Amino acid sequence: MPVIKYIQPNGQAVEFEVPLGSSVMQGAMDNMVEGIVAECGGACSCATCQVYVDPAWMEIVGPACDFEQDMLSAASDVRSNSRLSCQIEITPELHGLIVSMPG
Amino acid sequence: MPQLPCIIIGASHAAAQLAPSLRQEGWDGPILVVGDESFIPYHRPPLSKAYLLGEKTVDELLIRPADAYGRHGIEFRLGVRVESIDRQAKTLTLASGEELAYAKLAICTGTRVRTVNLPGSELAGVHYLRNIEDIDRIRQVVRPQGRAVIVGGGYIGLETAAVLNQLGMQVTVLEMADRVLARVTAPQVSAFFQRVHEQEGVSIQTAVAVSGFAGDGRVERVLCADGRLFAADLVIIGVGVVPNVELAAQAGLATDNGILVDACARTADPDIVAVGDCTLHPSPYYGFIRLESVPNATEQAKSAAAALCGKDKPYAALPWFWSDQYDVKLQIAGLNQGYDQVVVRGDREVGRSFCAFYLKQGKLIAADCVNRPQEFMFSKRLITENIEVNAQQLADEDIQLKSLLVPVDAALPLN
């Protein structure tokens, strides 16, 4: 099972195995990682699950779809490596992925 | 003597947030969630969407897997109904007669579907839609070319119509008002959704009152007051919900159309909070409101957890909602109650992308955004930041909403 590393707003890093087919958001919810809200439960509707993808992983994670980009462009504290974590599906290639949560 | 638990009544969206938030706020005693359904908390919105469509399993609906709660010492008693609350003794009585003592109590009893009492409404094949088991029963009746009649043209009715249509059924929606979504949107938005559904092949009948259901052993026809008949293999009634306030009312807590709580989700009893769809709570934007909303349950749960730990964290989030139908993603910012003007941005008569802004005395109070995520996000801010806007700006696609976020004072010296 891929291991995802979450850096919480207080700087503390935690690592969890997240099942294939799940999402980076769901992995955070399952393990009660602090820093994301995920109000809509993964419907790409609220932008409350924003994470910053470690720059080294940006290419592997891939780009956001148009709808997600539109959501992000209007969200707060957006950076060039922002993604909505509900839209990052866990694949074998993501083993070791590092994301940090907005403060 | 072991510490008494905080008991949460209702294994709901509210409970799924409240229980872990209690830990974060420092509650180190036991936490027990008592729910009358047989599932740990699950996402309810996908029931009328991905779950009915068959794209999600029960496990995928769960807000968190069971072991996530276990790791935080959060226990569940499922399939158990609470019959009464004794606030003096600080105990609950379950349907079995068993008594549970609590130190703190959170009432998250949600809502139940409004039922109709019409001839034939008990026939097999007539369904309501609120929980997993409802959908499982409905799915057994779904078959391509079958005829489905939806009673009620609200969001649940329309979402269900969209999915059953996608599953190959011939779908008719019967709405008592003269337009769908009459209670929640402007006529312009109602007309849009009627057009989309008709384009997709759903028949929408408005201003029609259902008078009963008929069939030999199971439903075959829906009868209307004007004499019309609609053939049906499946009927789904979606005519709203009523809040479950009885437990609280019987315990002497103030209720109206909801359990009365303050901005921190507290009832008048210092040991009892109430959270979610069942509460009537103050909003800084709209006065006292009762919402049927996941984000509301989640945000209010955080305030409630803090309150139970003796801290003030008033809940002030702007209400928002969403609905997915076909390729239409509707995002709603705010509540439109009391609006005096509707401004449309984009073409609502062609295509599937526009916004309807609701203004009250020159201020934006709500926005229905159809496949317009940016406008939705900026509308939330325009509302919460109480920014004055005008109709021309909102309607003009060349003016980005983002540019309206500049405070009025700073934007004034144009010349």
XYZ file of C-alpha atoms in Angstrom:
518
model
C 0.000 0.000 0.000
C 1.469 3.412 -0.907
C 2.719 5.482 2.002
C 1.797 9.163 1.958
C 3.619 11.715 4.079
C 1.490 14.564 5.412
C 3.141 17.646 6.888
C 0.623 19.172 9.281
C 0.227 22.936 9.817
C 2.365 22.762 12.973
C 5.218 21.303 10.921
C 4.883 17.810 12.325
C 5.101 15.116 9.636
C 3.036 11.945 9.792
C 3.053 8.978 7.428
C 0.228 6.604 6.632
C -0.481 3.779 4.251
C -3.374 4.784 2.022
C -5.192 2.178 -0.078
C -4.975 2.227 -3.879
C -8.008 3.937 -5.374
C -8.485 6.085 -2.288
C -7.442 9.738 -2.338
C -4.878 11.874 -0.580
C -7.845 13.636 1.093
C -9.434 10.398 2.261
C -6.102 9.210 3.624
C -5.912 12.371 5.701
C -9.492 11.957 6.908
C -9.000 8.279 7.752
C -6.049 9.150 9.917
C -7.378 12.413 11.303
C -4.499 14.419 9.927
C -4.855 18.052 10.889
C -5.069 20.894 8.409
C -7.775 19.943 5.941
C -11.526 20.088 6.320
C -12.902 18.285 3.248
C -16.391 19.652 3.748
C -17.870 18.122 0.619
C -16.394 14.681 1.117
C -14.528 14.556 -2.163
C -16.967 16.045 -4.669
C -14.556 18.798 -5.809
C -17.095 21.327 -4.563
C -15.569 23.211 -1.659
C -11.770 23.657 -1.933
C -11.381 22.909 1.773
C -8.973 20.011 1.177
C -6.235 22.048 -0.458
C -2.676 20.737 -0.024
C 0.718 21.795 -1.287
C 2.367 19.016 -3.262
C 6.097 18.650 -2.731
C 7.585 20.210 -5.900
C 9.543 17.041 -6.690
C 6.238 15.194 -6.959
C 4.302 17.684 -9.077
C 4.933 15.917 -12.366
C 4.030 12.484 -11.041
C 0.839 13.777 -9.441
C -0.149 15.480 -12.685
C -2.182 18.601 -13.394
C -5.582 19.567 -12.015
C -8.613 19.367 -14.289
C -10.214 22.635 -15.444
C -12.902 22.588 -12.764
C -10.362 22.016 -10.009
C -8.124 24.749 -11.432
C -11.050 27.150 -11.342
C -11.781 26.253 -7.730
C -8.135 26.671 -6.807
C -7.753 29.967 -8.626
C -10.353 31.444 -6.300
C -9.226 29.733 -3.095
C -7.104 31.424 -0.476
C -3.390 30.802 0.122
C -2.992 29.231 -3.297
C 0.476 28.415 -4.578
C 1.727 26.984 -7.834
C 1.865 23.539 -6.199
C -1.647 23.687 -4.743
C -4.006 20.793 -5.426
C -7.317 19.673 -4.028
C -6.356 16.477 -2.270
C -9.711 14.821 -2.985
C -8.765 14.862 -6.647
C -5.435 13.058 -6.193
C -6.188 9.362 -6.531
C -3.781 6.986 -4.839
C -1.793 5.000 -7.417
C 1.311 2.819 -6.956
C 3.447 5.662 -8.379
C 2.490 7.879 -5.453
C 4.299 5.745 -2.860
C 6.357 8.239 -0.846
C 4.358 11.319 -1.903
C 4.825 14.319 0.377
C 2.088 16.916 0.801
C 1.839 19.731 3.279
C -1.338 21.200 4.672
C -2.082 24.942 4.653
C -1.872 26.629 8.039
C -14.757 5.216 39.508
C -14.419 5.273 35.707
C -15.102 8.569 34.006
C -18.534 8.951 32.448
C -18.667 9.311 28.675
C -19.639 12.037 26.333
C -22.490 10.421 24.440
C -23.349 11.484 20.896
C -26.857 10.566 19.755
C -26.851 9.960 16.003
C -24.046 8.290 14.010
C -24.088 11.128 11.540
C -21.934 13.614 9.662
C -22.068 15.687 12.839
C -20.851 12.790 14.978
C -18.037 11.985 12.542
C -16.618 15.465 13.145
C -17.669 15.995 16.738
C -16.011 12.868 18.113
C -12.492 13.538 16.792
C -12.860 17.262 17.500
C -13.598 16.406 21.133
C -10.221 14.674 21.287
C -8.519 17.675 19.685
C -10.180 19.977 22.220
C -8.874 17.864 25.084
C -11.744 15.584 26.097
C -9.947 12.512 27.475
C -12.954 10.596 28.782
C -14.846 7.926 26.889
C -16.782 8.895 23.758
C -19.769 6.808 22.776
C -21.808 7.306 19.605
C -25.301 5.792 19.692
C -26.948 5.426 16.289
C -30.214 3.874 15.174
C -28.862 2.926 11.754
C -26.572 -0.077 11.441
C -23.668 1.879 9.915
C -20.894 4.054 11.283
C -21.125 7.609 9.898
C -21.304 7.762 6.112
C -21.544 10.432 3.461
C -25.235 10.994 2.809
C -25.091 13.290 -0.270
C -23.787 10.536 -2.605
C -26.826 8.375 -1.801
C -28.931 10.112 -4.445
C -25.941 10.332 -6.775
C -22.964 7.929 -6.968
C -24.395 5.290 -4.616
C -27.718 5.023 -6.439
C -25.797 4.978 -9.700
C -23.768 2.024 -8.396
C -20.443 3.841 -8.615
C -19.737 3.649 -4.884
C -19.879 0.847 -2.340
C -20.918 1.184 1.291
C -17.257 1.096 2.344
C -16.556 4.009 0.017
C -19.401 5.991 1.570
C -17.926 5.790 5.062
C -16.582 9.114 6.261
C -13.780 7.219 8.013
C -13.085 3.500 8.379
C -14.019 1.930 11.710
C -10.431 1.556 12.938
C -9.829 5.316 12.651
C -12.392 5.854 15.417
C -11.009 2.951 17.437
C -7.556 4.496 17.500
C -9.043 7.580 19.151
C -11.092 5.669 21.679
C -14.387 6.481 19.983
C -16.931 3.709 20.481
C -20.204 2.982 18.719
C -23.482 1.373 19.692
C -25.322 0.886 16.395
C -28.874 -0.165 15.583
C -29.901 1.288 18.934
C -32.585 3.907 19.507
C -32.535 6.372 22.352
C -36.035 6.644 23.810
C -35.594 9.417 26.329
C -33.185 11.744 28.094
C -33.330 12.330 31.858
C -31.436 15.591 32.353
C -31.633 15.500 36.169
C -30.176 12.001 36.428
C -27.981 12.614 33.324
C -28.999 9.315 31.787
C -30.418 8.066 28.493
C -32.908 5.266 28.204
C -32.560 3.042 25.165
C -35.404 1.265 23.394
C -34.322 -1.942 25.158
C -34.850 -0.278 28.530
C -31.120 -0.116 29.223
C -29.912 3.102 30.848
C -26.671 4.883 29.936
C -25.163 7.586 32.135
C -23.447 10.550 30.497
C -21.189 13.359 31.582
C -21.855 15.365 28.414
C -24.403 14.838 25.691
C -24.564 15.825 22.016
C -27.877 15.522 20.212
C -27.237 14.947 16.491
C -30.545 13.407 15.547
C -30.821 14.997 12.112
C -34.005 14.853 10.124
C -36.384 12.237 8.830
C -38.262 12.241 5.550
C -41.637 13.863 5.431
C -44.052 11.061 4.679
C -47.328 11.306 2.802
C -50.532 9.756 3.976
C -52.324 9.079 0.697
C -54.298 6.058 -0.450
C -51.848 3.374 -1.597
C -48.744 5.042 -0.186
C -47.957 1.815 1.700
C -47.831 -0.216 -1.540
C -44.652 -2.083 -2.417
C -42.596 -0.057 -4.861
C -43.296 3.281 -3.147
C -40.076 4.480 -1.575
C -38.528 7.333 0.349
C -34.880 8.253 0.146
C -32.838 9.026 3.215
C -30.432 6.241 4.105
C -28.361 3.403 2.658
C -31.088 0.832 3.123
C -33.589 3.003 1.239
C -31.241 3.076 -1.746
C -30.564 -0.660 -1.535
C -34.319 -1.260 -1.739
C -34.714 1.193 -4.629
C -31.848 -0.391 -6.536
C -33.635 -3.738 -6.499
C -36.493 -2.201 -8.479
C -34.395 -0.237 -10.979
C -34.359 -1.738 -14.454
C -33.837 -0.235 -17.911
C -37.085 0.837 -19.578
C -38.881 0.654 -16.231
C -41.079 3.617 -15.368
C -40.116 5.729 -12.387
C -42.262 8.502 -10.964
C -40.641 10.974 -8.595
C -43.010 12.864 -6.334
C -41.413 16.211 -5.510
C -39.195 18.417 -7.669
C -36.693 19.483 -5.037
C -32.953 18.745 -5.128
C -33.354 15.155 -3.949
C -36.096 14.516 -6.459
C -34.143 16.005 -9.342
C -30.865 14.277 -8.440
C -32.707 10.980 -8.225
C -34.448 11.652 -11.523
C -31.076 12.281 -13.171
C -29.586 9.037 -11.879
C -32.595 6.870 -12.717
C -32.572 8.412 -16.190
C -28.892 7.523 -16.527
C -29.782 3.978 -15.420
C -32.156 3.749 -18.365
C -35.490 4.288 -16.663
C -38.298 6.422 -18.083
C -38.594 9.104 -15.450
C -41.430 11.505 -14.663
C -41.181 14.152 -11.955
C -44.435 15.399 -10.417
C -44.196 18.738 -8.621
C -47.052 20.385 -6.764
C -45.779 23.966 -7.207
C -45.788 25.667 -10.574
C -42.047 25.094 -10.989
C -39.336 22.738 -9.717
C -37.069 23.907 -6.873
C -39.717 26.524 -6.086
C -38.834 26.666 -2.408
C -35.104 27.177 -2.906
C -34.314 29.016 -6.125
C -35.432 31.847 -8.384
C -37.720 31.095 -11.352
C -34.754 31.550 -13.720
C -32.893 28.678 -12.071
C -35.994 26.503 -11.927
C -36.492 27.009 -15.660
C -32.880 26.047 -16.308
C -33.158 22.759 -14.429
C -36.466 21.957 -16.087
C -34.859 22.491 -19.494
C -31.837 20.320 -18.663
C -33.976 17.462 -17.402
C -36.239 17.618 -20.422
C -33.217 17.650 -22.736
C -32.006 14.523 -20.978
C -35.376 12.849 -21.480
C -37.027 13.297 -18.086
C -40.659 14.418 -18.134
C -41.358 17.220 -15.669
C -44.958 17.947 -14.708
C -45.597 20.965 -12.507
C -48.705 22.233 -10.728
C -49.856 18.673 -10.246
C -51.114 17.267 -6.955
C -50.679 13.554 -6.328
C -53.819 12.069 -4.791
C -52.816 8.437 -4.363
C -51.175 5.273 -5.651
C -52.802 2.178 -7.064
C -51.747 -1.299 -8.048
C -52.336 -4.960 -7.423
C -49.995 -5.778 -4.553
C -47.405 -3.290 -5.730
C -47.574 0.169 -7.222
C -48.583 0.386 -10.887
C -50.087 3.864 -11.162
C -49.790 7.295 -9.591
C -53.127 9.118 -9.384
C -53.429 12.898 -9.553
C -56.109 15.262 -8.324
C -56.735 16.521 -11.876
C -57.600 12.986 -12.994
C -54.332 12.207 -14.706
C -52.663 8.800 -14.237
C -48.963 8.015 -14.503
C -47.838 4.425 -14.957
C -45.108 3.496 -12.479
C -42.958 0.506 -11.585
C -41.133 2.593 -9.003
C -42.230 5.644 -7.040
C -39.864 7.765 -4.999
C -41.320 10.395 -2.729
C -39.019 13.329 -2.006
C -41.106 16.029 -0.376
C -38.706 17.281 2.245
C -37.648 16.382 5.746
C -38.659 17.232 9.297
C -36.148 17.735 12.108
C -35.959 15.106 14.833
C -36.578 17.359 17.820
C -38.790 15.054 19.898
C -36.042 13.674 22.166
C -34.888 17.178 23.030
C -38.419 18.539 23.419
C -39.436 15.698 25.703
C -36.375 16.440 27.841
C -37.604 20.002 28.278
C -35.144 21.675 25.893
C -36.411 24.554 23.775
C -37.423 23.520 20.265
C -39.231 25.073 17.365
C -38.496 24.004 13.814
C -35.269 22.634 15.299
C -33.515 22.328 18.631
C -32.664 25.828 19.783
C -28.916 26.359 20.265
C -26.560 29.315 20.512
C -23.626 30.130 18.215
C -21.529 27.584 20.115
C -24.146 24.825 19.610
C -25.113 24.891 23.299
C -28.648 24.227 24.487
C -29.849 25.828 27.723
C -28.476 22.765 29.550
C -24.745 23.314 30.181
C -24.017 19.612 29.580
C -25.927 19.292 26.319
C -25.135 20.511 22.810
C -27.027 19.864 19.592
C -25.495 19.789 16.113
C -26.513 19.600 12.477
C -29.789 19.456 10.567
C -31.821 19.165 13.772
C -30.712 22.545 15.156
C -32.100 26.040 14.908
C -29.054 28.235 15.328
C -28.052 31.889 14.925
C -26.209 32.896 11.769
C -24.376 36.229 11.618
C -25.723 36.599 8.079
C -29.313 35.390 8.237
C -30.615 35.329 11.820
C -31.913 32.045 13.259
C -31.822 29.311 10.646
C -32.118 25.560 10.339
C -29.977 24.068 7.585
C -29.982 20.742 5.801
C -26.312 20.707 5.039
C -23.175 18.649 5.544
C -20.814 21.645 5.823
C -23.095 23.064 8.499
C -23.004 19.834 10.505
C -19.228 19.675 10.219
C -18.529 23.272 11.179
C -21.088 23.346 13.967
C -19.629 20.117 15.359
C -16.294 21.862 15.876
C -17.974 24.618 17.871
C -19.881 22.025 19.879
C -16.724 20.063 20.697
C -15.089 23.231 21.990
C -18.212 24.129 23.981
C -18.266 20.706 25.648
C -14.670 21.339 26.708
C -15.578 24.732 28.175
C -14.334 26.879 25.291
C -16.108 29.449 23.140
C -15.626 28.895 19.411
C -18.723 30.441 17.862
C -19.779 29.062 14.540
C -20.066 31.745 11.860
C -19.539 29.942 8.559
C -21.532 30.961 5.501
C -24.029 28.263 4.497
C -23.305 26.592 1.202
C -24.717 23.658 -0.719
C -24.122 21.650 -3.834
C -26.042 19.427 -6.194
C -24.768 17.226 -9.035
C -27.131 16.357 -11.879
C -25.820 14.931 -15.182
C -22.869 17.156 -16.147
C -24.275 20.045 -14.116
C -22.519 20.936 -10.914
C -24.553 23.447 -8.972
C -22.816 25.213 -6.109
C -24.861 27.517 -3.922
C -23.294 30.179 -1.736
C -25.465 31.580 1.040
C -29.230 31.574 1.566
C -31.478 33.580 -0.734
C -34.319 34.146 1.733
C -35.748 37.641 1.430
C -34.035 38.553 -1.846
C -35.446 41.517 -3.788
C -33.446 41.189 -7.007
C -32.041 38.389 -9.156
C -29.163 39.048 -11.541
C -28.145 36.450 -14.109
C -24.590 36.192 -15.424
C -24.166 34.061 -18.513
C -26.802 32.482 -20.717
C -29.241 30.363 -18.752
C -31.342 29.545 -21.802
C -28.565 27.911 -23.806
C -25.793 25.689 -22.535
C -25.099 24.722 -18.973
C -23.035 27.454 -17.391
C -24.379 30.541 -15.641
C -24.915 32.164 -12.260
C -27.946 33.629 -10.546
C -27.062 36.218 -7.934
C -29.566 37.113 -5.233
C -29.455 40.650 -3.873
C -31.205 42.231 -0.942
C -31.029 45.997 -0.675
C -27.995 46.120 -2.918
C -26.034 43.457 -1.051
C -25.283 40.002 -2.385
C -26.884 37.426 -0.096
C -26.667 34.260 -2.189
C -25.544 32.866 -5.540
C -26.548 29.775 -7.502
C -23.539 28.871 -9.648
C -23.967 26.324 -12.419
C -20.627 24.925 -13.586
C -19.040 28.190 -12.397
C -16.604 27.272 -9.623
C -14.768 30.598 -9.669
C -17.934 32.626 -9.327
C -19.007 30.348 -6.486
C -15.769 30.829 -4.604
C -15.766 34.608 -5.099
C -19.458 34.895 -4.255
C -18.766 33.337 -0.877
C -16.252 36.062 -0.207
C -18.434 38.881 -1.553
C -21.147 37.756 0.850
C -19.016 37.150 3.924
C -17.077 40.373 3.406
C -20.355 42.257 2.990
C -19.185 44.001 -0.164
C -21.556 46.305 -1.996
C -22.132 45.191 -5.573
C -24.349 46.351 -8.392
C -26.379 44.419 -10.893
C -24.472 45.634 -13.955
C -21.147 44.446 -12.575
C -22.507 41.057 -11.634
C -24.165 40.530 -14.999
C -21.124 41.637 -17.038
C -19.017 38.620 -17.981
C -16.127 40.969 -18.783
C -15.889 41.998 -15.145
C -14.206 39.349 -13.054
C -15.857 38.887 -9.689
C -12.407 38.913 -8.199
C -12.078 42.582 -9.073
C -15.163 43.362 -6.984
C -13.436 42.093 -3.863
C -11.486 45.325 -3.555
C -13.034 47.295 -0.697
C -15.470 49.940 -1.886
C -13.474 52.800 -0.359
C -10.313 51.841 -2.178
C -12.139 51.426 -5.484
C -13.874 54.804 -5.435
C -11.368 57.200 -7.035
C -12.050 56.070 -10.579
C -11.703 59.462 -12.244
